[in-house]
Amino acid sequence: MAKSALNGANGACHGYTGSQLEDLNVFDLLAAGGWVMPVIVLCSVIALGISIERSVALNPDRIAPPHLLANVWKQLKAGELDAQRLKALRHGSPLGAILAAGLANRSQGRDVMKESIQEAAGHVVHDLERYLNTLGTVAAVAPLLGLLGTVVGMIRVFTEITVQGTGNANALAGGISEALITTAAGLVVAIPALVMHRYFTGKIDTIVVGLEQVSIKLVDALHTGKKTEYDL
């Protein structure tokens, strides 16, 4: 009898029959998932918003505009890099902020200039990693919320068995569906969130390496006299 009840529950969702299950829409499935589902949906909205925002913000051309170092060096050699242009450079892009920090202390020696660049780079990296901790938290919490829904659903199943026995499949269907749907929903949210977190982390690492290379070129050009492709 228990086996037949569970088989019948697989074709029902909060009282739906097998034929009605095919007609369920997204809202019905969310309702079948119980009180955990709104939290999982909220996590999905947060993950989607962060992914879109970081995709736009981590544009390499916006962070490190092409030919910026060449233009800065030309202005520096021509004596045109005054305080106003240095301020514009600082606020123009993350790379500009790093170069401006170094140029502001270029007369203090190589070590001071490098320290200024490293300090500015630390602030830039912090801005690049904005919201990534939240995205990683969503990736970690979403499957746990799904597991919580599973536990709550199975508790409901066993409570119904205790009260009504195993003969009424529809009485058990709500708890079983809640358990299965929340598990699936948690994984559906967590997997893309984890993928995007890893993707953005790798992209930031690549961008930071590029920023370091450009900064080193500027320091070497000013304090070692090395020639570069910019005819430094």
XYZ file of N, CA, C and O in Angstrom, residues 61-65 68 72 81-104 120 123-124 127:
140
model
N 38.044 47.634 -22.096
C 38.331 48.916 -22.734
C 37.939 50.093 -21.842
O 38.525 51.178 -21.947
N 36.973 49.892 -20.981
C 36.598 50.955 -20.046
C 37.576 51.025 -18.881
O 37.910 52.113 -18.396
N 38.055 49.878 -18.446
C 38.978 49.834 -17.308
C 40.371 50.296 -17.714
O 41.020 51.065 -17.000
N 40.845 49.830 -18.854
C 42.176 50.192 -19.352
C 42.054 50.629 -20.808
O 42.236 49.820 -21.728
N 41.703 51.900 -21.038
C 41.520 52.381 -22.412
C 42.783 52.168 -23.254
O 43.902 52.390 -22.778
N 46.224 54.614 -23.662
C 46.212 55.619 -22.593
C 47.627 55.950 -22.154
O 47.973 57.136 -21.981
N 49.474 59.602 -22.256
C 49.980 60.205 -21.021
C 51.458 60.536 -21.169
O 51.921 61.623 -20.750
N 51.193 67.868 -18.935
C 50.474 67.113 -17.917
C 50.417 67.936 -16.622
O 51.143 67.686 -15.662
N 49.526 68.936 -16.623
C 49.377 69.788 -15.448
C 48.397 69.158 -14.461
O 47.906 68.044 -14.652
N 48.107 69.887 -13.394
C 47.247 69.359 -12.336
C 45.837 69.064 -12.839
O 45.214 68.073 -12.431
N 45.335 69.903 -13.729
C 43.989 69.692 -14.243
C 43.904 68.415 -15.075
O 42.963 67.628 -14.927
N 44.879 68.189 -15.930
C 44.879 66.978 -16.747
C 45.157 65.736 -15.891
O 44.636 64.652 -16.183
N 45.944 65.901 -14.861
C 46.198 64.780 -13.961
C 44.912 64.393 -13.223
O 44.634 63.200 -13.031
N 44.119 65.394 -12.858
C 42.841 65.120 -12.205
C 41.883 64.420 -13.162
O 41.176 63.473 -12.785
N 41.852 64.899 -14.421
C 41.004 64.260 -15.425
C 41.441 62.819 -15.672
O 40.606 61.920 -15.850
N 42.761 62.592 -15.665
C 43.282 61.236 -15.842
C 42.850 60.345 -14.683
O 42.447 59.187 -14.892
N 42.903 60.851 -13.465
C 42.550 60.074 -12.277
C 41.092 59.632 -12.304
O 40.748 58.528 -11.871
N 40.218 60.500 -12.809
C 38.790 60.195 -12.806
C 38.302 59.592 -14.126
O 37.118 59.255 -14.239
N 39.191 59.447 -15.078
C 38.768 58.964 -16.388
C 38.567 57.469 -16.468
O 37.672 56.995 -17.168
N 39.388 56.700 -15.767
C 39.309 55.238 -15.833
C 40.104 54.651 -14.671
O 40.927 55.341 -14.057
N 39.877 53.373 -14.343
C 40.669 52.729 -13.287
C 42.168 52.751 -13.586
O 42.972 53.004 -12.682
N 42.557 52.481 -14.832
C 43.975 52.556 -15.179
C 44.493 53.971 -15.028
O 45.620 54.187 -14.538
N 43.688 54.942 -15.421
C 44.085 56.338 -15.261
C 44.299 56.691 -13.801
O 45.231 57.453 -13.471
N 43.471 56.153 -12.904
C 43.635 56.413 -11.472
C 44.973 55.867 -10.968
O 45.659 56.496 -10.154
N 45.362 54.694 -11.468
C 46.632 54.092 -11.050
C 47.806 54.903 -11.578
O 48.760 55.212 -10.840
N 47.751 55.273 -12.860
C 48.844 56.058 -13.445
C 48.949 57.433 -12.798
O 50.057 57.926 -12.550
N 47.807 58.040 -12.515
C 47.822 59.371 -11.904
C 48.449 59.325 -10.509
O 49.179 60.245 -10.111
N 48.173 58.244 -9.758
C 48.764 58.106 -8.426
C 50.282 58.012 -8.518
O 51.003 58.598 -7.697
N 50.779 57.299 -9.494
C 52.228 57.203 -9.673
C 52.838 58.497 -10.164
O 53.891 58.926 -9.663
N 52.199 59.147 -11.120
C 52.739 60.396 -11.670
C 52.745 61.516 -10.639
O 53.632 62.384 -10.659
N 51.787 61.498 -9.726
C 51.743 62.533 -8.696
C 52.938 62.452 -7.757
O 53.301 63.440 -7.104
N 46.905 52.650 -5.047
C 45.796 52.961 -5.946
C 45.247 51.687 -6.596
O 44.032 51.534 -6.767
N 42.736 49.877 -4.395
C 41.386 50.433 -4.451
C 40.678 50.021 -5.737
O 39.468 49.731 -5.728
N 41.415 49.989 -6.842
C 40.831 49.598 -8.121
C 40.374 48.147 -8.083
O 39.265 47.816 -8.517
N 37.192 47.734 -6.197
C 36.024 48.134 -6.984
C 35.678 47.086 -8.031
O 34.503 46.834 -8.302
